Coordinates of C-alpha atoms in Angstrom, one line a residue:
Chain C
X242 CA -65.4 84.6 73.3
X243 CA -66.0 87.9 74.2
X244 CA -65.1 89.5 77.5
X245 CA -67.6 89.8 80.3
X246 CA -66.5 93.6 81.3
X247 CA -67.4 94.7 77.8
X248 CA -70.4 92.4 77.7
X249 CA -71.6 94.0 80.9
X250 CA -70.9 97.2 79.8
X251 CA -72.3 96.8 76.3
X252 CA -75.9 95.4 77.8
X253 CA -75.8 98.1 80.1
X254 CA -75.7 101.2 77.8
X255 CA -78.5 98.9 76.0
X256 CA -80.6 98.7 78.6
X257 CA -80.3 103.0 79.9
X258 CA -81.3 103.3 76.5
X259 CA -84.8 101.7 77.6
X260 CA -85.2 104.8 79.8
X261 CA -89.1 105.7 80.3
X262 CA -89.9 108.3 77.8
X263 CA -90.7 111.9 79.0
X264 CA -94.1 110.9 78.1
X265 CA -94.1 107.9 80.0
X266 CA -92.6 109.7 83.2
X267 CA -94.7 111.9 83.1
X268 CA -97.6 109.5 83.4
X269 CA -95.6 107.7 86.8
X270 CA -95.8 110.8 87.9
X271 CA -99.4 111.5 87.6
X272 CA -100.3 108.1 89.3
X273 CA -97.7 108.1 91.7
X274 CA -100.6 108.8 94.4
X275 CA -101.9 105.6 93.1
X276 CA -98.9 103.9 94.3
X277 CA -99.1 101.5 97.5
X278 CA -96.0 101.1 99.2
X279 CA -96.0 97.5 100.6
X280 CA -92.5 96.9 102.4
X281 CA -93.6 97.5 105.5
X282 CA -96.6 95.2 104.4
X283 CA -97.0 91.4 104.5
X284 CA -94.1 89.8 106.4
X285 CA -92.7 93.3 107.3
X286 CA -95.6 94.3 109.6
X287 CA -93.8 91.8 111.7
X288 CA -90.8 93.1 114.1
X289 CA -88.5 94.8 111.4
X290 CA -84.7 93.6 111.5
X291 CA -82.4 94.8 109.1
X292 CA -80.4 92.4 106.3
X293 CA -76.9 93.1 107.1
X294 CA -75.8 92.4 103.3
X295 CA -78.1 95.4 102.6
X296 CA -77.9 96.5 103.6
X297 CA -76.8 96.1 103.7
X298 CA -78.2 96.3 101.7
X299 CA -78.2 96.2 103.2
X300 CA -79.2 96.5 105.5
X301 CA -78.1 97.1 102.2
X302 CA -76.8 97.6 102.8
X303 CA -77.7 97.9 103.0
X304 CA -76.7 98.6 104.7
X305 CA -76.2 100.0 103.8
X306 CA -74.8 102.5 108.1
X307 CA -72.7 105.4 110.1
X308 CA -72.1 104.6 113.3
X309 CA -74.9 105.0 115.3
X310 CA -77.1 106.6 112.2
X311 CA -76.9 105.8 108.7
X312 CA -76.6 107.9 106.4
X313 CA -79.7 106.9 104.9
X314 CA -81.8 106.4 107.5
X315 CA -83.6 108.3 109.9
X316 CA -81.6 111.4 109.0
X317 CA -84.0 114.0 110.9
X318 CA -81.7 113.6 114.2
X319 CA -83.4 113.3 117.3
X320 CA -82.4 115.7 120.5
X321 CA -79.7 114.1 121.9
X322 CA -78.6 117.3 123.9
X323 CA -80.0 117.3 127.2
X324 CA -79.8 119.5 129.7
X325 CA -77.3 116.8 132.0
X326 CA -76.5 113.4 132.3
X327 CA -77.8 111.5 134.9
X328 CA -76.6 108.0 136.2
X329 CA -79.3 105.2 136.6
X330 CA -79.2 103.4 139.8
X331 CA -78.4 100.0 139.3
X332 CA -77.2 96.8 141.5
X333 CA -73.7 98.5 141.6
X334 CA -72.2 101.3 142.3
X335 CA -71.2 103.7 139.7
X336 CA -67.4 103.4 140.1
X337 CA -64.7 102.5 138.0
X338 CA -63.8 98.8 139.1
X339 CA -60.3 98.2 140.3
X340 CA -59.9 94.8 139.7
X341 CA -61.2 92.5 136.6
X342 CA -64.6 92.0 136.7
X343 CA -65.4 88.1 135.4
X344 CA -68.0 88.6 132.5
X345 CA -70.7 86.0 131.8
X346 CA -69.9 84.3 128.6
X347 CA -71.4 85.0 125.5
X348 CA -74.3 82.4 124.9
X349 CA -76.6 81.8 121.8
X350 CA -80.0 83.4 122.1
X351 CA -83.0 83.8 119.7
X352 CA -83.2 86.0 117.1
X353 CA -86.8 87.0 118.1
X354 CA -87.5 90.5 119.6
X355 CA -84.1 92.0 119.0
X356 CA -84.1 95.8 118.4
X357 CA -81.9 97.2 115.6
X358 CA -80.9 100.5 114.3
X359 CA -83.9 101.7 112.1
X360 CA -83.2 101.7 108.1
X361 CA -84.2 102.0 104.4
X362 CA -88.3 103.4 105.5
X363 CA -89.0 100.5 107.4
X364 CA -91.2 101.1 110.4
X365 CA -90.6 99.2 113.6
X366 CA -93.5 97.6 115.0
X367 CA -95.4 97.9 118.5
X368 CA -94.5 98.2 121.5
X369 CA -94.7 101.7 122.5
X370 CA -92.6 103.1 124.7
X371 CA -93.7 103.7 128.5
X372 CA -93.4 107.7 129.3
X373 CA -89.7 108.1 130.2
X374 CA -89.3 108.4 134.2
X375 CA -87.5 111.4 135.4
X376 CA -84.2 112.0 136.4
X377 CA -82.5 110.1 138.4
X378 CA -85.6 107.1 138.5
X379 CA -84.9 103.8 136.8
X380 CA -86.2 103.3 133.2
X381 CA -89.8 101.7 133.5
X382 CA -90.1 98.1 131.8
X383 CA -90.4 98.3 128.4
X384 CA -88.6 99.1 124.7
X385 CA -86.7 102.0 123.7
X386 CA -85.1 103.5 121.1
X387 CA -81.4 104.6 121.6
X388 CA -77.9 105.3 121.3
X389 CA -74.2 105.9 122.7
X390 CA -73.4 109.7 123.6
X391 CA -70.1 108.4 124.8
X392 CA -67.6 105.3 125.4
X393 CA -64.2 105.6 125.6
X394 CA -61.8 102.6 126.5
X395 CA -60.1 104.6 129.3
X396 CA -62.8 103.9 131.0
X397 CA -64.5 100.9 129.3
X398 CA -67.3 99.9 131.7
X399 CA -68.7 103.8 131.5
X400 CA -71.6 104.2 128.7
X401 CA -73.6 107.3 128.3
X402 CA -77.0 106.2 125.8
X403 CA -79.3 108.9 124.7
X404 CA -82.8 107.0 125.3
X405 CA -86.3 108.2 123.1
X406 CA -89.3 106.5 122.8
X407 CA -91.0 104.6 120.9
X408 CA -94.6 106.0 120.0
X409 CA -97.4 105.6 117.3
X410 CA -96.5 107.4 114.3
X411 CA -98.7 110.0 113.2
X412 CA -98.4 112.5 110.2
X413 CA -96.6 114.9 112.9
X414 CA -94.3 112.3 113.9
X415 CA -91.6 112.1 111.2
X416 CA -88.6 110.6 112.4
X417 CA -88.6 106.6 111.4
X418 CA -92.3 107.1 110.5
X419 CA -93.5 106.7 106.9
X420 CA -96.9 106.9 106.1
X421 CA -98.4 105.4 102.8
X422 CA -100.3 107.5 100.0
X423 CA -103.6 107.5 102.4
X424 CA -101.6 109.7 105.0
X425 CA -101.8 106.1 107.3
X426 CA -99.4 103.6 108.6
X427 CA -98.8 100.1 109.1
X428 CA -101.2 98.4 112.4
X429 CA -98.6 99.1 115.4
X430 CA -96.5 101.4 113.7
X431 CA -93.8 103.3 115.7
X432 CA -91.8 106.4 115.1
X433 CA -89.1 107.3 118.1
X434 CA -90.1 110.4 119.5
X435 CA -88.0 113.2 120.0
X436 CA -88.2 113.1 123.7
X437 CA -84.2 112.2 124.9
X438 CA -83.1 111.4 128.5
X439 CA -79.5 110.9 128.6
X440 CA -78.3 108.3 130.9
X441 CA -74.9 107.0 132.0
X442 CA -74.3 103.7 133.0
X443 CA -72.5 101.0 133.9
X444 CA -71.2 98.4 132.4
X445 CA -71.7 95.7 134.7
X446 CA -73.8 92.5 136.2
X447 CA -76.2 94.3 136.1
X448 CA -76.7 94.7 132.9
X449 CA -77.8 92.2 130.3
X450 CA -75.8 92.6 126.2
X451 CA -77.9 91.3 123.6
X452 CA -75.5 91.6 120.6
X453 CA -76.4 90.4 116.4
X454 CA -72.7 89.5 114.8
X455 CA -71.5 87.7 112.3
X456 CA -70.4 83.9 111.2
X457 CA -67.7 83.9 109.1
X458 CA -67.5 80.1 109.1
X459 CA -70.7 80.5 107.2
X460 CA -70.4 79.2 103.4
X461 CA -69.4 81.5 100.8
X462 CA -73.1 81.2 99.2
X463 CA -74.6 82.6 102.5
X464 CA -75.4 86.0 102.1
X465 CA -75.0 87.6 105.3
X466 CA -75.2 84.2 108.6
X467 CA -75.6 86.1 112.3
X468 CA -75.0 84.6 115.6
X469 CA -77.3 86.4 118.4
X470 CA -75.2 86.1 121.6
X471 CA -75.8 87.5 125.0
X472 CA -73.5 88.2 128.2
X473 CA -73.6 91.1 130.2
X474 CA -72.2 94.6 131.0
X475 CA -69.2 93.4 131.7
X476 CA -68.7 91.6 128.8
X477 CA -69.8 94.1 126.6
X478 CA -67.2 96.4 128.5
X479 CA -64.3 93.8 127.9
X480 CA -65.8 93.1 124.0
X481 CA -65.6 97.0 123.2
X482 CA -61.9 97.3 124.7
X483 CA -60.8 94.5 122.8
X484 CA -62.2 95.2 119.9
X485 CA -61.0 99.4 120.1
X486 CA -57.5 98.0 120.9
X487 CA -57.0 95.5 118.0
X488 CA -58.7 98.3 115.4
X489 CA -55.9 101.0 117.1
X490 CA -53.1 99.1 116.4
X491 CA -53.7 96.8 113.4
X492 CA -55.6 99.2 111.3
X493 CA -55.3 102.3 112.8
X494 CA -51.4 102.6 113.6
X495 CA -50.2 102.0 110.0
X496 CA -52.4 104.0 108.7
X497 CA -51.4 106.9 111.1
X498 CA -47.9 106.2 109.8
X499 CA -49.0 106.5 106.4
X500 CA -49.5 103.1 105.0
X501 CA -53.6 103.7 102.8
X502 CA -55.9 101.9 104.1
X503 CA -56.6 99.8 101.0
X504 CA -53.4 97.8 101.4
X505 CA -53.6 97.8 105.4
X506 CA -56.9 95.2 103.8
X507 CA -55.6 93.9 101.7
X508 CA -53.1 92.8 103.8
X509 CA -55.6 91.6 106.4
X510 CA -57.4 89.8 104.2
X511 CA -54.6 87.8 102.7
X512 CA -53.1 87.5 105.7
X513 CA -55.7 87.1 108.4
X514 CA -54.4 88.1 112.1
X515 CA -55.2 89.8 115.3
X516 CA -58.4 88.2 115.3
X517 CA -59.1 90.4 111.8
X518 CA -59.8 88.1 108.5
X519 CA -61.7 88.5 105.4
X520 CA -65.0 89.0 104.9
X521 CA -65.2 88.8 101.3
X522 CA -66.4 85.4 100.6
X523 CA -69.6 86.4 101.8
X524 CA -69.6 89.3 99.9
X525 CA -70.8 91.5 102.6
X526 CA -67.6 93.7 103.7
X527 CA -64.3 93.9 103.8
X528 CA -63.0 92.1 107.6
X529 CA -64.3 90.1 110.5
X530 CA -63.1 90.8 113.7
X531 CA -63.3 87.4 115.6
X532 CA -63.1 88.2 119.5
X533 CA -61.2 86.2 121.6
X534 CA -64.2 85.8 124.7
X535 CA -66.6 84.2 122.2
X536 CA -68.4 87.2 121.1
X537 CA -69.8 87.1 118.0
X538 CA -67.5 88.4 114.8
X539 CA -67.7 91.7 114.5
X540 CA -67.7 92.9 110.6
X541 CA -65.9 96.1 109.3
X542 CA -68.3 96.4 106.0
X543 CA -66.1 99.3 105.1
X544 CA -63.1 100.6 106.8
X545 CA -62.0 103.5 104.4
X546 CA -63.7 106.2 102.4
X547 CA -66.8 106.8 104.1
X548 CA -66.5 110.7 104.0
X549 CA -65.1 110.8 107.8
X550 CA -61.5 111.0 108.8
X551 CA -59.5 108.8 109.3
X552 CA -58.5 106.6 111.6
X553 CA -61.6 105.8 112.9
X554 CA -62.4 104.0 116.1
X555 CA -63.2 100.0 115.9
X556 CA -66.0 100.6 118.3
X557 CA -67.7 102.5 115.8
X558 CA -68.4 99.0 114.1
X559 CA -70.7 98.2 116.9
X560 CA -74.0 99.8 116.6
X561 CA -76.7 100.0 119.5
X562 CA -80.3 98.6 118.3
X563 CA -82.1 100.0 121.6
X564 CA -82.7 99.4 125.5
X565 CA -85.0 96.8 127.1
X566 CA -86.0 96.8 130.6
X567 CA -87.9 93.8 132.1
X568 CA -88.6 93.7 135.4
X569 CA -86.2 96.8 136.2
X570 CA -83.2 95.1 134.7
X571 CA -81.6 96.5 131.9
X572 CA -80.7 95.0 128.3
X573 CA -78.8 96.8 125.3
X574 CA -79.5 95.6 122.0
X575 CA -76.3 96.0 119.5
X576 CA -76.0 94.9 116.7
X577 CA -72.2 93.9 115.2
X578 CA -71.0 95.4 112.3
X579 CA -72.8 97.7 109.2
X580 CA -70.6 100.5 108.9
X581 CA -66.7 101.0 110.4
Chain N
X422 CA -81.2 108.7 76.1
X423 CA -79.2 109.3 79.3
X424 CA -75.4 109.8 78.6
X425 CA -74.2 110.7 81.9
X426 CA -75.6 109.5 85.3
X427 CA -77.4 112.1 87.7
X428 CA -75.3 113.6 90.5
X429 CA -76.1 111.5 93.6
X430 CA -74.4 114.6 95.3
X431 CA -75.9 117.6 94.7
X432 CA -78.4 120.0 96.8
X433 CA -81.8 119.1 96.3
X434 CA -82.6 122.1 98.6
X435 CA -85.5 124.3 96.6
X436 CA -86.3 121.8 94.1
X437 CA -89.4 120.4 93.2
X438 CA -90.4 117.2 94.1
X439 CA -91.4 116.8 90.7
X440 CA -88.4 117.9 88.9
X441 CA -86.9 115.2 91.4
X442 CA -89.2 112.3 90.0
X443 CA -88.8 113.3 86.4
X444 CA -84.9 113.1 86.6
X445 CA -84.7 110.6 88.6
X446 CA -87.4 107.8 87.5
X447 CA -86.1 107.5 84.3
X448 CA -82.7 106.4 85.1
X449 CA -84.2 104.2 88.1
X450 CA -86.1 102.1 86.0
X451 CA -83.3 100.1 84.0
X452 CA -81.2 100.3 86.8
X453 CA -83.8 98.1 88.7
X454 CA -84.4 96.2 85.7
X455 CA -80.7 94.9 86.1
X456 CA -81.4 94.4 89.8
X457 CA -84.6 92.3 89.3
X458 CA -84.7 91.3 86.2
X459 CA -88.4 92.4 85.3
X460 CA -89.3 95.7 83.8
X461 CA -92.8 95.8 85.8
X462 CA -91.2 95.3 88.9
X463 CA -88.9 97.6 88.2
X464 CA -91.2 100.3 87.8
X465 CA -92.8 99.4 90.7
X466 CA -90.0 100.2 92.6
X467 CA -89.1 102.8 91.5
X468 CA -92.1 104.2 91.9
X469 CA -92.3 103.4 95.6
X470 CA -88.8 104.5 96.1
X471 CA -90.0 108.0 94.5
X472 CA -93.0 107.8 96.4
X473 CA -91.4 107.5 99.9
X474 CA -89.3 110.3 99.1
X475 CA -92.4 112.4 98.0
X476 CA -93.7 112.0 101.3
X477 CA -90.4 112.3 103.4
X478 CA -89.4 115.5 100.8
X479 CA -89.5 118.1 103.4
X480 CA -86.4 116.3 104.7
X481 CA -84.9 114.2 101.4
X482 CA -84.7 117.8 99.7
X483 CA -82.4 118.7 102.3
X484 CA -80.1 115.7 101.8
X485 CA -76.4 115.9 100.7
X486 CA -77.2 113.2 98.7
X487 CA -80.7 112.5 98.0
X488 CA -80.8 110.5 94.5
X489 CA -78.5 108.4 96.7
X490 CA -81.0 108.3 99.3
X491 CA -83.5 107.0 97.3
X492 CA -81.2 104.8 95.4
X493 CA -80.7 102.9 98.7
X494 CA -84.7 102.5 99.4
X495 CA -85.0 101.0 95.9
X496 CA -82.2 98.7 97.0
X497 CA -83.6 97.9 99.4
X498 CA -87.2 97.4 98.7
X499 CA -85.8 95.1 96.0
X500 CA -84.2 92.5 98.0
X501 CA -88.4 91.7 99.4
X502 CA -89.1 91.4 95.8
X503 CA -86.5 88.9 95.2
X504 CA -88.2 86.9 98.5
X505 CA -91.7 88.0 97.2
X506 CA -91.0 86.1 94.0
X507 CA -89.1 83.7 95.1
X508 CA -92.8 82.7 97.4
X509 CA -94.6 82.9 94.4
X510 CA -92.7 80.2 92.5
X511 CA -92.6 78.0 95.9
X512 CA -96.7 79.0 95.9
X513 CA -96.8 77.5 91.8
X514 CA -95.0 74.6 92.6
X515 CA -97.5 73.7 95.7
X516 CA -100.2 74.2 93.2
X517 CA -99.0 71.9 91.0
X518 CA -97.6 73.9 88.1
X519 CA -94.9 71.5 86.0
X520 CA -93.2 74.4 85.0
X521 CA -93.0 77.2 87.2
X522 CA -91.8 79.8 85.9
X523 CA -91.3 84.0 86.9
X524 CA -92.5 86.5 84.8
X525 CA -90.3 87.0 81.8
X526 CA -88.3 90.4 81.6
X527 CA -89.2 92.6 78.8
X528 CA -86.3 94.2 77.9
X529 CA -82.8 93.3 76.2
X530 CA -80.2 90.9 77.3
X531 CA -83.1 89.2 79.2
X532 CA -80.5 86.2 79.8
X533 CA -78.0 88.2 81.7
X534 CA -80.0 90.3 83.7
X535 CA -82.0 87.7 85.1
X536 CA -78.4 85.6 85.9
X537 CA -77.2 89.5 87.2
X538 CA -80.8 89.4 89.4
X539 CA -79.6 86.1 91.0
X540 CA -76.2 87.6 92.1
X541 CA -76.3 88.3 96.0
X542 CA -77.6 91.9 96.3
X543 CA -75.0 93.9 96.7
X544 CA -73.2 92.1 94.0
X545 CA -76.2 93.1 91.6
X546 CA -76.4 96.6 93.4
X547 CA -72.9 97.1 92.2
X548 CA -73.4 95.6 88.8
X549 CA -76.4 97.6 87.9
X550 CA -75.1 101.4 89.1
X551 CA -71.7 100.7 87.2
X552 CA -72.8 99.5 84.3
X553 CA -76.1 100.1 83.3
X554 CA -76.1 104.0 84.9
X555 CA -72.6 104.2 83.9
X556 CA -71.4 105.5 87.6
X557 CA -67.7 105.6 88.5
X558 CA -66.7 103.5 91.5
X559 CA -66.4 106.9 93.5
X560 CA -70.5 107.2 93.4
X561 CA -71.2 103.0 93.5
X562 CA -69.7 103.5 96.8
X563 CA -71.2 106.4 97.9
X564 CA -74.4 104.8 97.0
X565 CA -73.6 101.6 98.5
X566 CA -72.2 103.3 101.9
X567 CA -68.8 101.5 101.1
X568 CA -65.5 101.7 100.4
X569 CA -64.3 101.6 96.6
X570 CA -62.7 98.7 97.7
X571 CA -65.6 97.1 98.9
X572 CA -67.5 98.3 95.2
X573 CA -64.6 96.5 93.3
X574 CA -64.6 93.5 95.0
X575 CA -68.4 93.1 94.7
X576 CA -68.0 94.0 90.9
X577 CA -65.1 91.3 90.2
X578 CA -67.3 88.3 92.3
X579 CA -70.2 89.7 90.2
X580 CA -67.8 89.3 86.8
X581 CA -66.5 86.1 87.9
X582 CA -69.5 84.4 88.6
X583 CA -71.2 85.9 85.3
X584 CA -68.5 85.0 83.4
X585 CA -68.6 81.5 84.4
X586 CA -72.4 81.0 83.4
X587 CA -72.4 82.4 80.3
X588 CA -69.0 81.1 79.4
X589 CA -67.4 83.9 78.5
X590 CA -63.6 84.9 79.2
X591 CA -62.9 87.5 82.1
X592 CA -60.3 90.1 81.6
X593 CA -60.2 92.3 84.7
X594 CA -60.5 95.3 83.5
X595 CA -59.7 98.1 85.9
X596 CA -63.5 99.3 86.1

């Protein structure tokens, strides 16, 4: 009986020994204009979504995601420095509420049309943007690429997004664009553009939260199971303080006082609590956060040793996809866990 | 051949894309291999991984980590081949074929590898930047964007299940 590290490691040095040849490289890289890339072919020209196991994968990873921008992905930043931020009218008033707002309940939606952070050279697919209204006006119907400037729990139900716009990519356009070995792209192929307009918001009725979590109830064989669940602004308000509060003080506080963050896991995962449990059976990360309102689980894919200090917020786990508006109302699309 | 993996950290800043492609392509290729379990796949991947970055150089080159970056588009890209192949067997068996089978990979230990290119993908992710490029946990993660944690716990589900398939005993070796 031998042991499987050393078999592993003894068919591995086997097989880097089957290394292409200098020769052989050399003639890869000759044709490599020959080459066709096809992900964004066949299935893909559909509506892109990322794996969350990629990248995790995914998604790798991939999946494999900072908050807001992966590492990998999309790395040319946009222009998210405007000249000011402007507030969007909606159905409320932009105050901060001084009693409890009741949130509508998270409810299971479809998976179709939901935006994601872009990843890995994949193209998102048609729509284009409409032109981005000025200052001050209400976002015309349509899909946008976008992100959070700012959220802070002191004042949960404010949200400042940076909004782009999605537009056909061309060989100018390079951000989330990738053109094959012909200099053309994919039918319907969109890039965000580098225009920003910078809006804060607020976090209420008004406002519709389309969010992509996970299930950990799902079978240890599943790869990477996600619930799609709605509410609104509210609930998205009440989701992110809960979530930033039970990151602070489970994770967060003993790691301030010095406890490293691989046994403040470890200890998680072995003992699940404060709505935190492991997400190892699935192989896809390290926690869940389950929230208490029926949200769907949130998952930490890493929470240590990502290159930023620490401790880091829980919020960061939650990752905004884009900004729909149909019919002048208003939907965020966040998706529930890559990177923490 | 290749002793020592290629710094997935590094400034690519002035280099060549070339120079990029002939260090990098030869130490893709078996490390896909492991991941999908075919040599011509393999190559083909990598060489659409290489060929993204060709066209995305201008900002890859400026990359903290760009054999990473490409790394991760290889990774990716191979989880469609897994679903590619997977259609083509489902396509055989609608046609009729009693046997349907994948192509065969060409290269050593074809047993494991193709039991290592049924392991979830970030399990085979891990399995193939450890072992067969020989990277410390350190860079797996880096690679992976997660936590060494994360890399070891892929890595021992990887060595369990393996171990179980092929019989073998499974001494946890701290990788």
């Amino acid at each position: 009986m031998s042991d499987i590290d050393e078999l592993l490691r003894d068919a591995g040095a086997r097989l880097r020994r089957t290394a292409p040849s200098a020769s052989a490289t050399e003639n890869a890289l000759t044709t490599l204009g020959d080459v066709r890339v096809v992900g964004s072919g066949d299935q893909d020209h559909r509506r892109r979504w990322i794996v969350p196991a990629l990248l995790a994968a995914a998604a790798v990873v991939v999946g494999l995601v900072v908050v807001n921008r992966p590492a990998d992905e999309a790395i040319e930043p946009v222009d998210t420095t405007p000249p000011a931020i402007e507030t969007v009218p909606t159905t409320a008033p932009p105050t901060v509420p001084t009693t409890v707002a009741m949130a509508a309940p998270w409810v299971d939606i479809p998976f179709e049309g939901m935006m994601a952070p872009p990843c890995c050279a994949e193209m998102e697919i048609e729509p284009v943007s409409p032109a981005l209204t000025p200052d001050g006006e209400p976002l015309a119907d349509g899909r946008y690429p976008a992100e959070i400037v700012e959220w802070s729990a002191d004042d949960p139900t404010r949200l400042v997004i940076a909004v782009h716009r999605f537009v056909p990519c061309t060989i100018e356009l390079t951000a989330d664009c990738y053109p094959d070995e012909a200099g053309a792209f994919p039918p319907g192929a969109v890039g965000t553009s580098p225009e920003t307009r910078t809006i804060e918001l607020r976090l209420d009725g008004s406002v519709d939260a389309l969010l992509v979590g996970m299930d950990p109830s799902a079978p240890p064989e599943v790869e990477a199971a996600t619930v799609r669940r709605s509410s609104d602004g509210t609930g998205l308000a009440q989701l992110l303080t809960e979530v930033a509060h039970a990151y602070d003080t489970t994770i967060a506080a003993p790691i301030t006082t010095g406890t490293p963050i691989e046994d403040v896991v470890a200890d998680l995962q072995q003992t699940p609590r404060d709505g935190f449990s492991s997400a190892q059976e699935g192989f896809i990360g390290q926690l869940f956060y389950s929230p208490s309102d029926g949200a769907p689980a949130i998952l930490f894919q890493g929470v240590a040793d990502q290159g930023a200090p620490l401790p880091r917020s829980g919020t960061s786990a939650i990752i905004f996809g884009g900004v729909e508006v149909d019919e002048g109302r208003m939907a965020l699309h966040l998706y529930a866990g890559f990177r923490s | 051949m290749m002793s020592t993996p290629s710094p997935v950290r590094g400034a690519a800043i002035g280099m060549l894309f070339d120079d990029f492609f002939r260090s990098e392509y030869p130490r893709l290729v078996p490390m896909l291999h492991g991941v999908v379990g075919d040599r011509g796949q393999a190559e083909d991947l990598a060489q659409e991984a290489l060929a993204i970055a060709q066209r995305e150089w201008g900002k890859v080159s400026g990359y903290e980590l760009p054999g990473a970056w490409v790394r991760r588009v290889a990774l990716n890209r191979a989880s469609n081949v897994r679903r590619r192949r997977d259609r083509e067997v489902v396509a055989l068996r609608r046609a009729g074929d009693p046997e349907p089978t994948v192509e065969e990979p060409a290269a050593v230990d074809t047993h494991l590898w193709r039991l290592v290119s049924a392991l979830p993908l970030r399990q085979r992710g891990a399995v193939a930047l450890h072992y067969i490029e020989d990277r410390p946990l350190h860079e797996v993660a880096e690679i992976l964007e997660c936590s060494e944690g994360s890399v070891k716990t892929h890595l021992s589900r990887a060595r369990e299940t393996l171990a179980r398939q092929l019989d073998v005993s499974r001494k946890e070796a701290t990788p």
